[in-house]
Short mmCIF file of N, CA and C in Angstrom, two decimals:
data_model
loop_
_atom_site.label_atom_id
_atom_site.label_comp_id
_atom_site.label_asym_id
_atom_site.label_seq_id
_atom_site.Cartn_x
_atom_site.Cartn_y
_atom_site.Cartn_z
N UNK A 1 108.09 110.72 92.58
CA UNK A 1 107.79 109.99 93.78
C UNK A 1 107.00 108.73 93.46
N UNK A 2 105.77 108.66 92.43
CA UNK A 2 105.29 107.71 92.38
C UNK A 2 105.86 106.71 91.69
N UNK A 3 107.18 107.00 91.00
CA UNK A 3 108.00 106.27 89.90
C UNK A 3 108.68 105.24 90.88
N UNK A 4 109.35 105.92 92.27
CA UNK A 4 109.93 105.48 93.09
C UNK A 4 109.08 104.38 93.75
N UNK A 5 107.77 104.71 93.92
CA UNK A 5 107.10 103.54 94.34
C UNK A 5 106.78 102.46 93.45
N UNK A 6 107.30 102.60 92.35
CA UNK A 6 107.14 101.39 91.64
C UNK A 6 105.32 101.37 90.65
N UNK A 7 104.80 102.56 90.94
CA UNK A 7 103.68 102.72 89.73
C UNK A 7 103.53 102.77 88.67
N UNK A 8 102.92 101.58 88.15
CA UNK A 8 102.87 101.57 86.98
C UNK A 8 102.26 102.59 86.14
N UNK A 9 101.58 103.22 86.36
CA UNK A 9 101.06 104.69 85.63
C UNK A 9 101.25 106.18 86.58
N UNK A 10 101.70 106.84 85.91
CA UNK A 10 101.31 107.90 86.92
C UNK A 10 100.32 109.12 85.82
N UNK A 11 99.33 109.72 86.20
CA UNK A 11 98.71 110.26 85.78
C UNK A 11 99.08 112.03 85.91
N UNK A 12 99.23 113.10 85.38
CA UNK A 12 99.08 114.13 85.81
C UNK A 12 98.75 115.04 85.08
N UNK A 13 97.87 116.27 85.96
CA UNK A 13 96.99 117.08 84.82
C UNK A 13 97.98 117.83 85.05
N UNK A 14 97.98 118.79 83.27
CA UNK A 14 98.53 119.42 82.69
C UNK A 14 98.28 120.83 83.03
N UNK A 15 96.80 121.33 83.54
CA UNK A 15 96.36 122.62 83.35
C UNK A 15 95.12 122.45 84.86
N UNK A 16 95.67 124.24 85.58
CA UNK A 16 94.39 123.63 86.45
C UNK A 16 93.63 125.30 86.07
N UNK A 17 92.40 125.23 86.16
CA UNK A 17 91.45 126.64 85.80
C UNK A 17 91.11 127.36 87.04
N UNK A 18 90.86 128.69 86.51
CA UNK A 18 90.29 129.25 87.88
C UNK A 18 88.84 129.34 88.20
N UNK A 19 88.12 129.91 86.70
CA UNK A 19 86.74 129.73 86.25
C UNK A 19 86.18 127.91 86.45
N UNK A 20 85.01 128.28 86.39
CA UNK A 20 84.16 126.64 86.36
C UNK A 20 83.99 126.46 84.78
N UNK A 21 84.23 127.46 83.67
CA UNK A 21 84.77 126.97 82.50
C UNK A 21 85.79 126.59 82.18
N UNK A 22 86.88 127.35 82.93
CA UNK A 22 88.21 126.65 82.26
C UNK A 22 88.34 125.67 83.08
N UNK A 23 87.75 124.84 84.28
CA UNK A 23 88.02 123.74 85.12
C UNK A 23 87.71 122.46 83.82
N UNK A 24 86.58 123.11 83.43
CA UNK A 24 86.07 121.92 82.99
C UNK A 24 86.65 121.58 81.63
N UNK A 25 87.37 122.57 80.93
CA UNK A 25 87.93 122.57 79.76
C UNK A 25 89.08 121.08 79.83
N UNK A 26 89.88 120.30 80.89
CA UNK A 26 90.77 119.57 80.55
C UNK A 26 90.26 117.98 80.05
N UNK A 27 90.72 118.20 79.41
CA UNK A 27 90.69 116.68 78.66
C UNK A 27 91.95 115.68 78.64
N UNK A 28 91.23 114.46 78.06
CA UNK A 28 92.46 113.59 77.52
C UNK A 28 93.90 113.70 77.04
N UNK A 29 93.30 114.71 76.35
CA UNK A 29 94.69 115.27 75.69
C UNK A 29 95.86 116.12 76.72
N UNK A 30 95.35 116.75 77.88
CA UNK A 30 95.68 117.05 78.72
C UNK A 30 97.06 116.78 80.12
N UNK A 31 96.17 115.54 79.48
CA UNK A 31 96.41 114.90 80.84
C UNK A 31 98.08 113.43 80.33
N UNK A 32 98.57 113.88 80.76
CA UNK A 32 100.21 112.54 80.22
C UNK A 32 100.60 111.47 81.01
N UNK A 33 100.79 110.36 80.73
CA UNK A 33 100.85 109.11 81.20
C UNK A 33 102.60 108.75 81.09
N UNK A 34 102.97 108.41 82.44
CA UNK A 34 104.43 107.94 82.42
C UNK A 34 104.37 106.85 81.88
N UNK A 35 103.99 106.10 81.61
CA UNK A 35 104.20 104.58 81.05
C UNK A 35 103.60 103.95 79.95
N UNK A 36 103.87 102.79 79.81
CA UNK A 36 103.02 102.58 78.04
C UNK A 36 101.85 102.04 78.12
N UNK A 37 101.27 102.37 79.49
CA UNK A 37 99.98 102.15 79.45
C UNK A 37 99.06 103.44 78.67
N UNK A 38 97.84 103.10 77.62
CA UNK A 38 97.16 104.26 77.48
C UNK A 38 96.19 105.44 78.61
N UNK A 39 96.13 106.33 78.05
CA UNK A 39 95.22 107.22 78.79
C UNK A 39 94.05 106.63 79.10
N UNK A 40 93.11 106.78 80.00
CA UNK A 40 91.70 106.13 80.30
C UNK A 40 91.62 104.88 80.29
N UNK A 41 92.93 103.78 80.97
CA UNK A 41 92.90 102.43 80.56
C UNK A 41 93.52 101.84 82.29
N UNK A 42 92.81 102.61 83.09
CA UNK A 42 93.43 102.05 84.45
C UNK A 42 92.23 101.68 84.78
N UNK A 43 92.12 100.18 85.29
CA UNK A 43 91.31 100.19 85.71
C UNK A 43 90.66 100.49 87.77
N UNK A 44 92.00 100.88 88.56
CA UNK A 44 91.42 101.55 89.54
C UNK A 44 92.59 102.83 89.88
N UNK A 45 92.55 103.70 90.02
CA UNK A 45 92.68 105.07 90.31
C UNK A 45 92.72 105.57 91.30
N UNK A 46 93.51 105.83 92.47
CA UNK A 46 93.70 106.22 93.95
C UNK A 46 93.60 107.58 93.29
N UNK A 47 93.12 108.81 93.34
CA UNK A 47 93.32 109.78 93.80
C UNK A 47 93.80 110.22 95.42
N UNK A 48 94.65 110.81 95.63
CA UNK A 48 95.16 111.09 96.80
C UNK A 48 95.39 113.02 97.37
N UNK A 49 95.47 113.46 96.84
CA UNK A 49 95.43 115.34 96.87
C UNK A 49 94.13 115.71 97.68
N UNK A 50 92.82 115.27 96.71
CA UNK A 50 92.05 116.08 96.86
C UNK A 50 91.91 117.64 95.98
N UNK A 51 92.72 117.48 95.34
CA UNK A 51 92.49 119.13 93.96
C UNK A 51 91.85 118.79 93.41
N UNK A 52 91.12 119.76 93.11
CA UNK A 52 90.40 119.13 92.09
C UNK A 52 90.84 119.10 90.91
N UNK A 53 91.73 119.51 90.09
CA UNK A 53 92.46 118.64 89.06
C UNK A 53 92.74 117.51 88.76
N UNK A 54 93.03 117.25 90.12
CA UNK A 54 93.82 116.09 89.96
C UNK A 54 92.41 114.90 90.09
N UNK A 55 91.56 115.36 91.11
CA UNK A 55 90.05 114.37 90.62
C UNK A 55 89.85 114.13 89.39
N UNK A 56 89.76 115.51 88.39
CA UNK A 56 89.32 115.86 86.77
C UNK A 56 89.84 114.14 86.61
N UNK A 57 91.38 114.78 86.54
CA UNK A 57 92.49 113.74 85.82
C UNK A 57 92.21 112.23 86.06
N UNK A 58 92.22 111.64 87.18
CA UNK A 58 91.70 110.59 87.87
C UNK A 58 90.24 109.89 86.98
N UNK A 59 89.23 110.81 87.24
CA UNK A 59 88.52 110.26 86.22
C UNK A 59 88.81 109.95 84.76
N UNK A 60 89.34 110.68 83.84
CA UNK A 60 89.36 110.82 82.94
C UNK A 60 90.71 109.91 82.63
N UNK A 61 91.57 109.50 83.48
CA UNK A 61 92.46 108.17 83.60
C UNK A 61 91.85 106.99 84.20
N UNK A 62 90.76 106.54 84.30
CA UNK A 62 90.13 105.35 84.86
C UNK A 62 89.30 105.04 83.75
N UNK A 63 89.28 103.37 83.33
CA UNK A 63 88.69 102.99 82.11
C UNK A 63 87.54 102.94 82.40
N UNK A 64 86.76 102.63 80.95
CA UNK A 64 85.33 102.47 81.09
C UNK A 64 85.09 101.10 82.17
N UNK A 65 84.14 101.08 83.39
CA UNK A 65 83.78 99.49 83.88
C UNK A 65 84.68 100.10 85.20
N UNK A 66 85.82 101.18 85.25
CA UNK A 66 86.68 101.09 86.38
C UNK A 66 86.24 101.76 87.19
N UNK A 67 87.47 101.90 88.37
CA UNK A 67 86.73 102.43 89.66
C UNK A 67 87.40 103.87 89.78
N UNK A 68 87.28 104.67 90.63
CA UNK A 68 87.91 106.15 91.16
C UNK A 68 87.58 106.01 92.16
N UNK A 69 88.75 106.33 93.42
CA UNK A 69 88.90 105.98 94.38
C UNK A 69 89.44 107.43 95.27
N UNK A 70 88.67 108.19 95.44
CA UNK A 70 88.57 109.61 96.47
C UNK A 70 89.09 109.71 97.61
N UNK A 71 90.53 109.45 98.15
CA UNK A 71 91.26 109.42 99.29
C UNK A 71 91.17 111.15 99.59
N UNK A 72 91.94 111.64 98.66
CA UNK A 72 92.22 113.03 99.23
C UNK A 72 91.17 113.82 99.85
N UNK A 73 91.36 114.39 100.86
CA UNK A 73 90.54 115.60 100.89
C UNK A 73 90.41 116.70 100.50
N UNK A 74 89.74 117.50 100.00
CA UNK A 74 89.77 118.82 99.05
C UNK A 74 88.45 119.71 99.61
N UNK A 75 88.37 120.66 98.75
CA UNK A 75 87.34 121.67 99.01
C UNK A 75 85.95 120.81 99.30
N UNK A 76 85.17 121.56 99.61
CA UNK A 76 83.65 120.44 99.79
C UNK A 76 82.74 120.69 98.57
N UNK A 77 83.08 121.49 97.56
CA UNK A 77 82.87 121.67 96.28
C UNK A 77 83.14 121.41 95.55
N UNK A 78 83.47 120.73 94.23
CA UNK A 78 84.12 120.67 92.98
C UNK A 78 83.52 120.61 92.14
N UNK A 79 84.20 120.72 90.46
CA UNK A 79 83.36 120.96 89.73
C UNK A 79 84.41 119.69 89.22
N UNK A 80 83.01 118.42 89.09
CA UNK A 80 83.44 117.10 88.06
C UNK A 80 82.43 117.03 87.11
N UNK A 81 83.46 116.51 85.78
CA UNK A 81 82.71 116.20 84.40
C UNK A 81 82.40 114.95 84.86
N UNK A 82 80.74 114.71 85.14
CA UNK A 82 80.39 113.83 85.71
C UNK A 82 79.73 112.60 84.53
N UNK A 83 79.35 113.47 83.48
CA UNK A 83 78.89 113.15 82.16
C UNK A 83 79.60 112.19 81.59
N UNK A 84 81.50 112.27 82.10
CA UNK A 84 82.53 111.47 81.08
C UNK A 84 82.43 110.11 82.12
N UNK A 85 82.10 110.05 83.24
CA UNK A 85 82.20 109.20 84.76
C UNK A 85 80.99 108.14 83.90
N UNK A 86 79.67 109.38 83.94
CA UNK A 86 78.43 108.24 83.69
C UNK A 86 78.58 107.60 82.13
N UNK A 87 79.33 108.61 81.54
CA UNK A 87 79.12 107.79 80.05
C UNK A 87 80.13 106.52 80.19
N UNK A 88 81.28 106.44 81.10
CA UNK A 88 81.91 105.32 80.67
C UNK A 88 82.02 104.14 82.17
N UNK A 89 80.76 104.53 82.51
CA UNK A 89 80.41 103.52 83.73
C UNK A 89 81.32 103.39 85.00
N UNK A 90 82.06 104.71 85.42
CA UNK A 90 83.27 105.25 86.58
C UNK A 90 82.55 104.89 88.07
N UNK A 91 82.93 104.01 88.85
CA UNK A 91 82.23 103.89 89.75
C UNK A 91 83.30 104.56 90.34
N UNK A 92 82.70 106.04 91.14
CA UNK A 92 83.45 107.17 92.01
C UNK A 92 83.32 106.92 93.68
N UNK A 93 83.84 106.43 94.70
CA UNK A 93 83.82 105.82 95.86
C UNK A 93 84.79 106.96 96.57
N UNK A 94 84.31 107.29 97.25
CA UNK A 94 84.93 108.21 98.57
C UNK A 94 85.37 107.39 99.81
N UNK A 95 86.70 107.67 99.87
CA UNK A 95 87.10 106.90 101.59
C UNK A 95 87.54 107.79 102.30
N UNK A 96 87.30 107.66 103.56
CA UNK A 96 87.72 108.61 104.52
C UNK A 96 88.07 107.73 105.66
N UNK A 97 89.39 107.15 106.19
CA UNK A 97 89.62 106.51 107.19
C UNK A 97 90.91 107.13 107.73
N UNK A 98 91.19 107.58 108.76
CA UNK A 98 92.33 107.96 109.16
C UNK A 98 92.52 107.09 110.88
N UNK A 99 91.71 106.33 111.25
CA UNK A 99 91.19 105.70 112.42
C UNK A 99 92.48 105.13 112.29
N UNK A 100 93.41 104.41 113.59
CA UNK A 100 94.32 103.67 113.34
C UNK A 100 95.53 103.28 112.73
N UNK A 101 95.89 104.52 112.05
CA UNK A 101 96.90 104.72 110.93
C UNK A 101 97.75 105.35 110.67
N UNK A 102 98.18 105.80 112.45
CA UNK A 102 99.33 106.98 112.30
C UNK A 102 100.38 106.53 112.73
N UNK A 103 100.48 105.39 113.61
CA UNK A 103 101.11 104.30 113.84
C UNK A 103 102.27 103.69 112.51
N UNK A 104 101.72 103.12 111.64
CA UNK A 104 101.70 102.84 110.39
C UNK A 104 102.48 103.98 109.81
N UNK A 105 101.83 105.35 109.36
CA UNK A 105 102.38 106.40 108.89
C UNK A 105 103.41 106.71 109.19
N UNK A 106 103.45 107.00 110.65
CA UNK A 106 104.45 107.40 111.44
C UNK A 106 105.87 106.54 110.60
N UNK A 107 105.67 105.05 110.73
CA UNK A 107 106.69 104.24 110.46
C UNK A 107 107.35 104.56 108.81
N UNK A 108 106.10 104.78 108.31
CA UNK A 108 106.48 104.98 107.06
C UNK A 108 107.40 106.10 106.74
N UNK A 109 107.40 107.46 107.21
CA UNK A 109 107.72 108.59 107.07
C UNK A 109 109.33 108.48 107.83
N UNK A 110 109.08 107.56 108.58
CA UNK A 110 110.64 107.76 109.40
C UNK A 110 111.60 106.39 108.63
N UNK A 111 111.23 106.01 107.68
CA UNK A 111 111.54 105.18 107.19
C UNK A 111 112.41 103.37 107.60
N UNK A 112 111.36 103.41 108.70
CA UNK A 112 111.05 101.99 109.66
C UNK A 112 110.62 100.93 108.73
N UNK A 113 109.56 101.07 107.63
CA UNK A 113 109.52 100.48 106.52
C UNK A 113 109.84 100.72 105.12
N UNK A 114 110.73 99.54 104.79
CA UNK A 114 111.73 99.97 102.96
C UNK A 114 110.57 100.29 102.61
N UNK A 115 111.18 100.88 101.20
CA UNK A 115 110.38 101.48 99.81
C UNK A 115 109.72 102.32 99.76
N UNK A 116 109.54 103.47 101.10
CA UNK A 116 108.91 104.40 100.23
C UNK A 116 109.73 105.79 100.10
N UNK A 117 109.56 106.45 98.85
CA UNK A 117 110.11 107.77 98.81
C UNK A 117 110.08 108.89 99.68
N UNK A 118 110.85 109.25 99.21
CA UNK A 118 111.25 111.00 100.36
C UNK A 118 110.12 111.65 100.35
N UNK A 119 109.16 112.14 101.08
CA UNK A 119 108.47 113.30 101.05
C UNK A 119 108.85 114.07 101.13
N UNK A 120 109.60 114.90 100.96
CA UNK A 120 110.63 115.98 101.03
C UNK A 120 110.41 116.05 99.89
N UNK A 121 110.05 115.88 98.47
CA UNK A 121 109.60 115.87 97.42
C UNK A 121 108.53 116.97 97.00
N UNK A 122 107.59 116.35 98.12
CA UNK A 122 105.92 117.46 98.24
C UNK A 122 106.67 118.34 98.36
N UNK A 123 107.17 119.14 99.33
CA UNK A 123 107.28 120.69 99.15
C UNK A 123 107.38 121.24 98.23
N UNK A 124 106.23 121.97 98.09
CA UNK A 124 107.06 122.81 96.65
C UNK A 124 107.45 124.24 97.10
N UNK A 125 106.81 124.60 98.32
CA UNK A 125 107.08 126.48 98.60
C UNK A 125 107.53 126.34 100.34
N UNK A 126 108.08 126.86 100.50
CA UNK A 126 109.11 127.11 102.03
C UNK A 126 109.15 128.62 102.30
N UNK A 127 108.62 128.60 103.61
CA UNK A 127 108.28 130.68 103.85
C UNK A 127 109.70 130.44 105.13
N UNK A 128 110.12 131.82 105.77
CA UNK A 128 111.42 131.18 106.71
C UNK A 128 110.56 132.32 107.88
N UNK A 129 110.59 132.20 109.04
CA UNK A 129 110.21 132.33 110.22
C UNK A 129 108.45 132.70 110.13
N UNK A 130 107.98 132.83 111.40
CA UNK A 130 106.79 133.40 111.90
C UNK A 130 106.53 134.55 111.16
N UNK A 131 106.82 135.46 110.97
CA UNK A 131 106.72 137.00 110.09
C UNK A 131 106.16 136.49 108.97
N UNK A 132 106.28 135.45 108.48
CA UNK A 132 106.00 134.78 106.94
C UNK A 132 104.74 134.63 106.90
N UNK A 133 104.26 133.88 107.76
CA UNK A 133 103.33 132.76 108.07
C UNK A 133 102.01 133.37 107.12
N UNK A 134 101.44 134.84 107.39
CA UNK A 134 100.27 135.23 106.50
C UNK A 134 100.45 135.08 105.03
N UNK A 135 101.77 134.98 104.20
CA UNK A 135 102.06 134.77 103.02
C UNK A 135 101.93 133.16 103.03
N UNK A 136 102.45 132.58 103.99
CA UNK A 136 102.37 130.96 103.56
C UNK A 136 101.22 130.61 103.91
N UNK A 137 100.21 130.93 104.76
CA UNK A 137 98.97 130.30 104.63
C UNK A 137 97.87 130.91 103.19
N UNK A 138 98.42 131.78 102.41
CA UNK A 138 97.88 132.70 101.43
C UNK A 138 98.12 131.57 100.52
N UNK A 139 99.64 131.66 100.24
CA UNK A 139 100.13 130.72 99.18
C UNK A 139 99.67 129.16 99.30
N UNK A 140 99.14 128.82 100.71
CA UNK A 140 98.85 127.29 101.02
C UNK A 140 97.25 127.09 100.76
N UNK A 141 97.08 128.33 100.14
CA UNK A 141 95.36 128.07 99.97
C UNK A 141 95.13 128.25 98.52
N UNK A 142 96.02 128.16 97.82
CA UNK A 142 96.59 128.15 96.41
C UNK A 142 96.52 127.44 95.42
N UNK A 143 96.14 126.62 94.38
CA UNK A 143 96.36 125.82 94.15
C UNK A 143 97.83 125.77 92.79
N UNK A 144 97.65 127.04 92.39
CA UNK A 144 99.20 127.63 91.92
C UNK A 144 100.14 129.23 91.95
N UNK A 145 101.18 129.01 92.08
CA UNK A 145 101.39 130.32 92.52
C UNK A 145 101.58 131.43 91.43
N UNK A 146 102.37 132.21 91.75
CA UNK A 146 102.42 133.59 90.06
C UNK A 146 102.88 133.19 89.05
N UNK A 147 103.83 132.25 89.18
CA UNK A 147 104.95 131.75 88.32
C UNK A 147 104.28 130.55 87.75
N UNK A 148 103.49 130.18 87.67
CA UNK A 148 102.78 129.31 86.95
C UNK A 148 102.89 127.80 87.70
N UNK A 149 104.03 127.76 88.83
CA UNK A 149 104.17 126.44 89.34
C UNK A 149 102.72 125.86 90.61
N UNK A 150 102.67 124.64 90.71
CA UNK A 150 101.60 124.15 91.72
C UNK A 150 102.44 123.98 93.22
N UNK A 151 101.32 124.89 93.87
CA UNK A 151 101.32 124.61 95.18
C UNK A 151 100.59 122.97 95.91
N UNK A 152 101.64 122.43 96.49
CA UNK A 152 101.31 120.55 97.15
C UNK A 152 101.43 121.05 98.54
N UNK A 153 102.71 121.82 99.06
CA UNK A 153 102.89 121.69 100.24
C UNK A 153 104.00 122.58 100.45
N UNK A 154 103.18 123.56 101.70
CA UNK A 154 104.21 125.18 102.11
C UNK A 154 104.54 124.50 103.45
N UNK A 155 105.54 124.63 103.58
CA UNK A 155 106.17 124.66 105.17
C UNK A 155 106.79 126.06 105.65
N UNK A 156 106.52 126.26 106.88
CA UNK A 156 107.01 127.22 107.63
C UNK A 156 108.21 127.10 108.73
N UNK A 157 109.26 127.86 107.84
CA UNK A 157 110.86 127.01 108.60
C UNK A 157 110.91 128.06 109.80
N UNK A 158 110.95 127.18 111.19
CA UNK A 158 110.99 127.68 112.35
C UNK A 158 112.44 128.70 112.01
N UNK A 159 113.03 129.53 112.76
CA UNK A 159 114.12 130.24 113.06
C UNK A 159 114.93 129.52 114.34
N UNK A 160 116.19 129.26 113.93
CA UNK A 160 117.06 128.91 114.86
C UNK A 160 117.18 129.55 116.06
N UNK A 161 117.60 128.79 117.10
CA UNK A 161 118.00 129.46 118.57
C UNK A 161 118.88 130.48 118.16
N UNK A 162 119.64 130.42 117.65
CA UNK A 162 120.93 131.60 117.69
C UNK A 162 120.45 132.80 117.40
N UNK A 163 119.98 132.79 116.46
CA UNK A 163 119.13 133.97 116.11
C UNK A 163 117.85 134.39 116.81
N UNK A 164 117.06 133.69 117.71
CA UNK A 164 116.53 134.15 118.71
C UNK A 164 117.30 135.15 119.82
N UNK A 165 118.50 134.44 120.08
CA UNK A 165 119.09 135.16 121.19
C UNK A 165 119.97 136.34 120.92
N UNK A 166 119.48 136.28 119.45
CA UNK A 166 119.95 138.18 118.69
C UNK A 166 118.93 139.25 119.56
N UNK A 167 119.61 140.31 120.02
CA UNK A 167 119.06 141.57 120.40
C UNK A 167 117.96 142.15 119.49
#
């Protein structure tokens, strides 16, 4: 998706922990860069999720002097290597604006304005009627499931009329 938007880097962590040791275990090495830009050489960094992995990653992909930029929302906890932030001068900035912007969104998603990719992408897990729903809000509080894959985004597929009007 971010290739489609035309990003020049895309960042993504490799490993997410369950412990506050193995969180903190990912590194550089970790973490893989689509493009021939190096690791830790961006100098500003949208984080957008809110996982905290993907924060880890974010920092640890933003150069020394650069910025990290906290869109997503996530738990109200995390555990950041704050040590790698202060040693290489990471100025970490939180935004929170959703005022005015669904308008905009809206357009975007229905694809009123070119260039952006399918979200239909995010899904990664799909539960099928109401009966589901306690497994998909289980799995949506997840950050990966059994199979080793990451949970982004569970949808819950309504059930057709026809099959309502089954006995």
């Amino acid at each position: 998706m971010a290739r489609q938007a035309k990003a020049r880097t895309v960042v993504v962590p490799m490993k997410c922990g369950q412990t506050t040791e193995e969180k903190l275990e990912i590194d550089v090495g970790q973490i893989k860069c689509s493009s021939d830009g190096a690791i830790g050489e961006a100098d500003l960094v949208f984080e957008c999720t809110g996982a905290e992995s993907c924060v880890q990653a974010g920092n640890y992909a933003t150069k020394p002097g650069g910025r990290l930029m906290l869109v997503g929302m996530g738990v109200p906890v995390q555990t950041l290597p704050i040590s790698a932030a202060a040693l290489g001068e990471v100025d970490i900035c939180g935004v929170f604006r959703y005022a005015n912007t669904y308008q905009d969104g809206v357009a975007l998603v229905s694809g009123k304005k070119g260039g952006v990719p399918s979200l239909e992408t995010l899904v990664t897990h799909r539960f099928r009627g109401l009966e589901n729903a306690t497994e998909a809000f289980r799995m949506a509080g997840r950050t990966m499931d059994d199979a080793g894959n990451s949970v982004i985004k569970v949808v819950i597929e309504m059930v057709g009329g026809e099959e309502r009007d089954k006995p």
